[in-house]
mmCIF file of C-alpha atoms in Angstrom:
data_model
loop_
_atom_site.group_PDB
_atom_site.id
_atom_site.type_symbol
_atom_site.label_atom_id
_atom_site.label_comp_id
_atom_site.label_asym_id
_atom_site.label_seq_id
_atom_site.Cartn_x
_atom_site.Cartn_y
_atom_site.Cartn_z
ATOM 1 C CA MET J 1 21.137 8.792 10.179
ATOM 2 C CA SER J 2 19.166 10.717 12.792
ATOM 3 C CA GLY J 3 15.907 8.793 12.520
ATOM 4 C CA PRO J 4 14.969 5.599 14.364
ATOM 5 C CA ARG J 5 15.792 2.098 13.133
ATOM 6 C CA VAL J 6 12.706 0.986 11.194
ATOM 7 C CA MET J 7 11.446 -1.782 8.968
ATOM 8 C CA VAL J 8 9.141 -0.770 6.100
ATOM 9 C CA LEU J 9 6.256 -3.007 4.989
ATOM 10 C CA CYS J 10 4.591 -1.952 1.745
ATOM 11 C CA GLY J 11 3.347 -2.943 -1.680
ATOM 12 C CA ARG J 12 5.259 -2.547 -4.939
ATOM 13 C CA SER J 13 3.328 0.212 -6.752
ATOM 14 C CA PRO J 14 5.007 3.565 -7.499
ATOM 15 C CA ARG J 15 3.285 5.197 -4.516
ATOM 16 C CA HIS J 16 4.661 2.516 -2.204
ATOM 17 C CA LEU J 17 8.165 2.878 -3.623
ATOM 18 C CA HIS J 18 7.992 6.663 -3.229
ATOM 19 C CA LEU J 19 7.083 6.372 0.448
ATOM 20 C CA ALA J 20 9.755 3.748 1.071
ATOM 21 C CA ASN J 21 12.358 6.014 -0.550
ATOM 22 C CA ARG J 22 11.374 8.968 1.620
ATOM 23 C CA LEU J 23 11.608 6.830 4.763
ATOM 24 C CA CYS J 24 15.013 5.554 3.669
ATOM 25 C CA ALA J 25 16.118 9.194 3.438
ATOM 26 C CA CYS J 26 14.931 10.192 6.913
ATOM 27 C CA ALA J 27 15.433 7.072 9.038
ATOM 28 C CA GLU J 28 17.726 4.103 9.508
ATOM 29 C CA VAL J 29 15.798 1.584 7.428
ATOM 30 C CA CYS J 30 16.969 -1.983 7.989
ATOM 31 C CA ALA J 31 14.625 -3.626 5.435
ATOM 32 C CA VAL J 32 11.914 -2.814 2.916
ATOM 33 C CA VAL J 33 9.554 -5.776 2.782
ATOM 34 C CA HIS J 34 7.113 -6.013 -0.123
ATOM 35 C CA GLU J 35 3.961 -8.031 0.337
ATOM 36 C CA ALA J 36 3.522 -9.840 -2.979
ATOM 37 C CA PRO J 37 0.749 -12.457 -2.766
ATOM 38 C CA THR J 38 1.369 -15.328 -5.161
ATOM 39 C CA GLN J 39 -0.256 -18.356 -3.547
ATOM 40 C CA TRP J 40 -3.732 -19.514 -4.595
ATOM 41 C CA THR J 41 -5.450 -21.891 -2.212
ATOM 42 C CA ARG J 42 -8.404 -24.044 -3.246
ATOM 43 C CA GLU J 43 -10.693 -21.974 -1.020
ATOM 44 C CA LYS J 44 -9.517 -18.709 -2.572
ATOM 45 C CA LEU J 45 -9.966 -20.064 -6.097
ATOM 46 C CA LEU J 46 -13.507 -21.285 -5.394
ATOM 47 C CA ARG J 47 -14.416 -17.966 -3.766
ATOM 48 C CA ASN J 48 -13.217 -15.985 -6.774
ATOM 49 C CA LEU J 49 -15.107 -18.231 -9.191
ATOM 50 C CA ARG J 50 -18.471 -17.341 -7.673
ATOM 51 C CA PRO J 51 -20.440 -15.412 -10.316
ATOM 52 C CA ALA J 52 -20.972 -12.279 -8.215
ATOM 53 C CA VAL J 53 -17.336 -12.147 -7.109
ATOM 54 C CA ALA J 54 -15.973 -12.929 -10.583
ATOM 55 C CA GLY J 55 -18.200 -10.249 -12.094
ATOM 56 C CA ARG J 56 -16.997 -7.575 -9.656
ATOM 57 C CA LYS J 57 -13.375 -8.489 -10.237
ATOM 58 C CA ALA J 58 -13.752 -8.450 -14.028
ATOM 59 C CA TRP J 59 -15.424 -5.039 -13.912
ATOM 60 C CA ARG J 60 -12.703 -3.607 -11.628
ATOM 61 C CA TRP J 61 -9.999 -5.042 -13.906
ATOM 62 C CA LEU J 62 -11.512 -3.334 -16.954
ATOM 63 C CA ARG J 63 -11.994 -0.067 -15.048
ATOM 64 C CA ASP J 64 -8.413 -0.017 -13.816
ATOM 65 C CA ARG J 65 -6.969 -0.842 -17.234
ATOM 66 C CA ARG J 66 -8.640 2.320 -18.496
ATOM 67 C CA ARG J 67 -7.698 4.492 -15.517
ATOM 68 C CA TYR J 68 -4.074 3.367 -15.370
ATOM 69 C CA SER J 69 -3.419 3.366 -19.105
ATOM 70 C CA GLY J 70 -0.033 4.967 -19.713
ATOM 71 C CA ASN J 71 1.018 4.406 -16.084
ATOM 72 C CA PRO J 72 0.019 7.859 -14.719
ATOM 73 C CA GLU J 73 0.909 6.846 -11.156
ATOM 74 C CA ALA J 74 4.533 6.267 -12.125
ATOM 75 C CA ARG J 75 4.705 9.687 -13.794
ATOM 76 C CA PHE J 76 3.106 11.379 -10.787
ATOM 77 C CA PHE J 77 5.673 10.039 -8.317
ATOM 78 C CA PHE J 78 8.771 9.520 -10.491
ATOM 79 C CA GLY J 79 8.346 11.778 -13.524
ATOM 80 C CA GLU J 80 10.167 10.287 -16.485
ATOM 81 C CA ALA J 81 12.321 8.020 -14.304
ATOM 82 C CA THR J 82 11.563 4.328 -13.836
ATOM 83 C CA PRO J 83 9.931 3.672 -10.449
ATOM 84 C CA ALA J 84 12.502 1.932 -8.288
ATOM 85 C CA LEU J 85 13.595 1.473 -4.717
ATOM 86 C CA ALA J 86 16.484 3.808 -3.886
ATOM 87 C CA ARG J 87 18.041 1.128 -1.654
ATOM 88 C CA PRO J 88 17.441 -2.120 -3.586
ATOM 89 C CA GLU J 89 19.795 -4.006 -1.267
ATOM 90 C CA LEU J 90 17.184 -3.605 1.490
ATOM 91 C CA ALA J 91 14.398 -5.305 -0.459
ATOM 92 C CA HIS J 92 12.709 -8.494 0.736
ATOM 93 C CA GLU J 93 9.504 -10.149 -0.414
ATOM 94 C CA VAL J 94 6.889 -12.186 1.436
ATOM 95 C CA PRO J 95 3.615 -13.666 0.170
ATOM 96 C CA SER J 96 1.763 -12.303 3.202
ATOM 97 C CA VAL J 97 2.411 -10.154 6.262
ATOM 98 C CA SER J 98 1.343 -13.171 8.314
ATOM 99 C CA ASP J 99 4.120 -15.321 6.828
ATOM 100 C CA PRO J 100 6.479 -16.641 9.548
ATOM 101 C CA ALA J 101 9.456 -15.480 7.478
ATOM 102 C CA LEU J 102 8.508 -11.857 8.126
ATOM 103 C CA LEU J 103 8.515 -12.329 11.894
ATOM 104 C CA ALA J 104 11.846 -14.147 11.679
ATOM 105 C CA LEU J 105 13.311 -11.269 9.655
ATOM 106 C CA ALA J 106 12.069 -8.710 12.171
ATOM 107 C CA GLU J 107 13.527 -10.677 15.072
ATOM 108 C CA ARG J 108 16.881 -10.886 13.269
ATOM 109 C CA LEU J 109 17.036 -7.182 12.307
ATOM 110 C CA ALA J 110 15.476 -5.837 15.539
ATOM 111 C CA PRO J 111 13.768 -2.642 14.314
ATOM 112 C CA GLU J 112 12.538 -0.129 16.889
ATOM 113 C CA LEU J 113 9.433 0.528 14.814
ATOM 114 C CA ILE J 114 7.659 -0.959 11.784
ATOM 115 C CA CYS J 115 6.244 1.441 9.166
ATOM 116 C CA VAL J 116 3.361 0.146 7.049
ATOM 117 C CA PHE J 117 1.634 1.266 3.855
ATOM 118 C CA GLY J 118 -0.524 -0.776 1.516
ATOM 119 C CA THR J 119 -0.464 -4.270 3.017
ATOM 120 C CA SER J 120 -3.156 -6.672 4.124
ATOM 121 C CA LEU J 121 -4.379 -6.687 7.720
ATOM 122 C CA ILE J 122 -1.634 -7.282 10.296
ATOM 123 C CA ARG J 123 -2.427 -9.420 13.308
ATOM 124 C CA GLY J 124 -0.664 -11.975 15.460
ATOM 125 C CA PRO J 125 2.900 -12.030 16.802
ATOM 126 C CA LEU J 126 4.227 -9.137 14.699
ATOM 127 C CA LEU J 127 1.591 -6.795 16.119
ATOM 128 C CA GLU J 128 2.115 -8.138 19.617
ATOM 129 C CA ARG J 129 5.909 -7.670 19.634
ATOM 130 C CA TYR J 130 6.535 -4.415 17.733
ATOM 131 C CA PRO J 131 5.009 -0.932 17.559
ATOM 132 C CA LEU J 132 3.613 -0.349 14.075
ATOM 133 C CA ILE J 133 2.560 2.854 12.313
ATOM 134 C CA ASN J 134 0.298 2.721 9.251
ATOM 135 C CA LEU J 135 -0.499 5.167 6.472
ATOM 136 C CA HIS J 136 -4.188 4.787 5.626
ATOM 137 C CA GLY J 137 -5.696 6.431 2.539
ATOM 138 C CA GLY J 138 -8.648 8.033 4.323
ATOM 139 C CA LEU J 139 -9.428 10.225 7.309
ATOM 140 C CA SER J 140 -10.177 7.880 10.197
ATOM 141 C CA PRO J 141 -12.502 7.276 11.892
ATOM 142 C CA GLU J 142 -15.111 8.633 9.455
ATOM 143 C CA TYR J 143 -13.448 6.999 6.452
ATOM 144 C CA ARG J 144 -11.897 3.637 7.278
ATOM 145 C CA GLY J 145 -11.203 0.711 4.961
ATOM 146 C CA ALA J 146 -10.950 0.805 1.150
ATOM 147 C CA ASP J 147 -11.366 3.477 -1.543
ATOM 148 C CA CYS J 148 -11.821 6.279 0.969
ATOM 149 C CA THR J 149 -10.917 9.095 -1.437
ATOM 150 C CA PHE J 150 -13.633 7.804 -3.762
ATOM 151 C CA TRP J 151 -16.206 7.673 -0.980
ATOM 152 C CA ALA J 152 -15.416 11.147 0.340
ATOM 153 C CA LEU J 153 -15.999 12.535 -3.168
ATOM 154 C CA HIS J 154 -19.056 10.333 -3.706
ATOM 155 C CA ASN J 155 -20.552 11.628 -0.448
ATOM 156 C CA GLY J 156 -19.951 15.241 -1.449
ATOM 157 C CA GLU J 157 -17.290 15.774 1.218
ATOM 158 C CA PRO J 158 -14.066 16.810 -0.560
ATOM 159 C CA GLU J 159 -12.900 18.359 2.716
ATOM 160 C CA GLN J 160 -12.762 14.786 4.052
ATOM 161 C CA VAL J 161 -10.252 13.642 1.415
ATOM 162 C CA GLY J 162 -6.920 12.768 2.960
ATOM 163 C CA CYS J 163 -4.731 10.204 4.683
ATOM 164 C CA THR J 164 -4.273 9.149 8.289
ATOM 165 C CA LEU J 165 -1.110 8.178 10.112
ATOM 166 C CA HIS J 166 -2.034 5.956 13.050
ATOM 167 C CA PHE J 167 -0.676 3.265 15.301
ATOM 168 C CA ILE J 168 -1.917 -0.190 14.344
ATOM 169 C CA ASP J 169 -4.134 -2.112 16.734
ATOM 170 C CA GLN J 170 -6.373 -5.166 16.296
ATOM 171 C CA GLY J 171 -9.027 -3.239 14.343
ATOM 172 C CA ILE J 172 -9.139 -1.912 10.779
ATOM 173 C CA ASP J 173 -7.732 1.640 10.777
ATOM 174 C CA THR J 174 -8.840 2.098 14.399
ATOM 175 C CA GLY J 175 -5.514 2.652 16.205
ATOM 176 C CA ARG J 176 -4.393 5.821 17.976
ATOM 177 C CA LEU J 177 -4.374 8.810 15.630
ATOM 178 C CA ILE J 178 -1.044 10.476 14.853
ATOM 179 C CA ALA J 179 -1.921 12.892 12.038
ATOM 180 C CA HIS J 180 -4.502 13.719 9.391
ATOM 181 C CA VAL J 181 -2.981 14.829 6.086
ATOM 182 C CA SER J 182 -5.389 16.620 3.739
ATOM 183 C CA PRO J 183 -3.947 17.469 0.307
ATOM 184 C CA GLU J 184 -4.711 20.582 -1.691
ATOM 185 C CA VAL J 185 -7.956 20.146 -3.647
ATOM 186 C CA ARG J 186 -8.147 21.743 -7.102
ATOM 187 C CA PRO J 187 -11.320 22.168 -9.177
ATOM 188 C CA ASP J 188 -10.078 19.849 -11.944
ATOM 189 C CA ASP J 189 -8.880 17.060 -9.633
ATOM 190 C CA ASP J 190 -10.149 13.513 -9.783
ATOM 191 C CA GLU J 191 -9.978 10.619 -7.339
ATOM 192 C CA LEU J 192 -6.552 9.402 -8.369
ATOM 193 C CA THR J 193 -4.756 12.752 -8.394
ATOM 194 C CA LEU J 194 -6.189 13.570 -4.974
ATOM 195 C CA PHE J 195 -5.190 10.195 -3.550
ATOM 196 C CA TRP J 196 -1.677 10.385 -4.964
ATOM 197 C CA ARG J 197 -1.223 13.959 -3.752
ATOM 198 C CA GLY J 198 -2.362 12.851 -0.302
ATOM 199 C CA VAL J 199 0.204 10.048 -0.292
ATOM 200 C CA ARG J 200 2.967 12.372 -1.478
ATOM 201 C CA ASP J 201 2.165 14.896 1.256
ATOM 202 C CA SER J 202 1.869 12.111 3.824
ATOM 203 C CA ALA J 203 5.381 10.849 3.056
ATOM 204 C CA GLU J 204 6.770 14.101 4.437
ATOM 205 C CA VAL J 205 4.528 13.930 7.497
ATOM 206 C CA TYR J 206 5.616 10.309 8.031
ATOM 207 C CA CYS J 207 9.224 11.499 8.244
ATOM 208 C CA GLU J 208 8.246 14.134 10.812
ATOM 209 C CA ALA J 209 6.376 11.460 12.789
ATOM 210 C CA LEU J 210 9.543 9.339 12.934
ATOM 211 C CA SER J 211 11.466 12.344 14.212
ATOM 212 C CA ARG J 212 8.863 12.816 16.943
ATOM 213 C CA TRP J 213 9.022 9.093 17.729
ATOM 214 C CA ARG J 214 12.769 9.326 18.226
ATOM 215 C CA ALA J 215 12.258 12.397 20.465
ATOM 216 C CA GLY J 216 9.635 10.558 22.544
ATOM 217 C CA THR J 217 6.838 13.023 21.728
ATOM 218 C CA LEU J 218 4.636 10.850 19.496
ATOM 219 C CA SER J 219 1.759 9.759 21.716
ATOM 220 C CA GLY J 220 -1.257 9.815 19.413
ATOM 221 C CA ALA J 221 -4.897 10.102 20.477
ATOM 222 C CA VAL J 222 -7.743 7.624 20.817
ATOM 223 C CA GLN J 223 -10.107 7.828 17.855
ATOM 224 C CA PRO J 224 -13.407 9.591 18.680
ATOM 225 C CA GLY J 225 -15.764 6.806 17.646
ATOM 226 C CA ARG J 226 -15.818 4.046 15.044
ATOM 227 C CA GLY J 227 -16.912 6.033 11.993
ATOM 228 C CA ARG J 228 -17.657 3.920 8.932
ATOM 229 C CA LEU J 229 -15.771 1.014 7.384
ATOM 230 C CA TYR J 230 -15.883 0.913 3.574
ATOM 231 C CA GLN J 231 -15.122 -2.356 1.823
ATOM 232 C CA VAL J 232 -13.983 -3.057 -1.732
ATOM 233 C CA ARG J 233 -17.295 -4.709 -2.587
ATOM 234 C CA ASP J 234 -19.204 -1.539 -1.620
ATOM 235 C CA ARG J 235 -17.848 0.287 -4.677
ATOM 236 C CA SER J 236 -20.380 -0.690 -7.342
ATOM 237 C CA TRP J 237 -20.747 0.590 -10.900
ATOM 238 C CA ARG J 238 -23.790 2.562 -9.713
ATOM 239 C CA ALA J 239 -21.640 4.363 -7.155
ATOM 240 C CA GLU J 240 -19.064 5.037 -9.871
ATOM 241 C CA ARG J 241 -21.728 6.551 -12.126
ATOM 242 C CA ALA J 242 -23.086 8.668 -9.271
ATOM 243 C CA LEU J 243 -19.652 10.199 -8.653
ATOM 244 C CA ALA J 244 -19.092 10.794 -12.371
ATOM 245 C CA ARG J 245 -22.397 12.681 -12.542
ATOM 246 C CA ARG J 246 -21.513 14.713 -9.447
ATOM 247 C CA LEU J 247 -18.139 15.783 -10.861
ATOM 248 C CA ALA J 248 -19.704 16.574 -14.260
ATOM 249 C CA ARG J 249 -22.305 18.858 -12.660
ATOM 250 C CA ALA J 250 -19.897 20.971 -10.633
ATOM 251 C CA PRO J 251 -16.120 21.276 -10.178
ATOM 252 C CA LEU J 252 -14.571 20.550 -6.817
ATOM 253 C CA PRO J 253 -14.036 23.488 -4.447
ATOM 254 C CA ALA J 254 -10.489 24.792 -4.076
ATOM 255 C CA LEU J 255 -9.180 23.768 -0.654
ATOM 256 C CA PRO J 256 -5.725 24.306 0.877
ATOM 257 C CA ALA J 257 -3.449 21.531 2.083
ATOM 258 C CA ARG J 258 -3.753 20.857 5.821
ATOM 259 C CA VAL J 259 -1.993 18.728 8.430
ATOM 260 C CA ARG J 260 -3.539 17.985 11.818
ATOM 261 C CA TRP J 261 -1.401 16.389 14.518
ATOM 262 C CA PHE J 262 -3.085 14.482 17.327
ATOM 263 C CA GLU J 263 -1.842 14.387 20.877
ATOM 264 C CA ALA J 264 -3.205 12.666 23.940
ATOM 265 C CA ALA J 265 -5.376 15.641 24.905
ATOM 266 C CA THR J 266 -6.289 17.734 21.844
ATOM 267 C CA PRO J 267 -5.554 17.840 18.094
ATOM 268 C CA ARG J 268 -3.341 20.618 16.739
ATOM 269 C CA GLU J 269 -3.707 21.926 13.200
ATOM 270 C CA GLN J 270 -0.982 23.437 11.026
#
């Protein structure tokens, strides 16, 4: 295998499995670690029982049951096949990326690099001891945080839909930029198809980034400002209705797929 020795940290959804499979095909993957939270503390339970929090969660649950009916994400990434990890023998599971077991596994397997997609915030010893690259579902720095495809469409900026590959630092999606990956935009697209297409395109760019890492040419560039951080609680039903009205009034513009690589001095677009 020509790629570097990496550990993959990701969720368990079809999009996460697709990315993990692509990385397994282009690098020497020593482990695929799924973050699968299962522990409920008293503090977490009390927080989620607050009326405002419980109401938001119930509304999101109902919304997602409708949007994901029939498992369209699985069909997008795997067609008629069952979503699965291509190298199941590499699979591990931790309740949190801050769990000591994850650090112990990394120290035992000694990856050169840790590749991340779809986990909670990483801080502490893992970040201090290993270089980490993250795939973020928005174009940083203008769109950091959660639901960035939604917010780019909500703000009337379909040209800002895309994903960012970046090194992880102590902030939220603030590390050195590696690449912006903007998927093709079609007039009949919606939030989910655009997000999934961005992830699918980004998987190929991730492989190229690992090749550049191995060659010693992946430097990245400091982000030009802090942009805006969107949080899950910002996405209200009013914002949902506003986007639905916007998309009903006019179709999205047709835009080509684009990849922009960042280097220490200037960005380069393909």
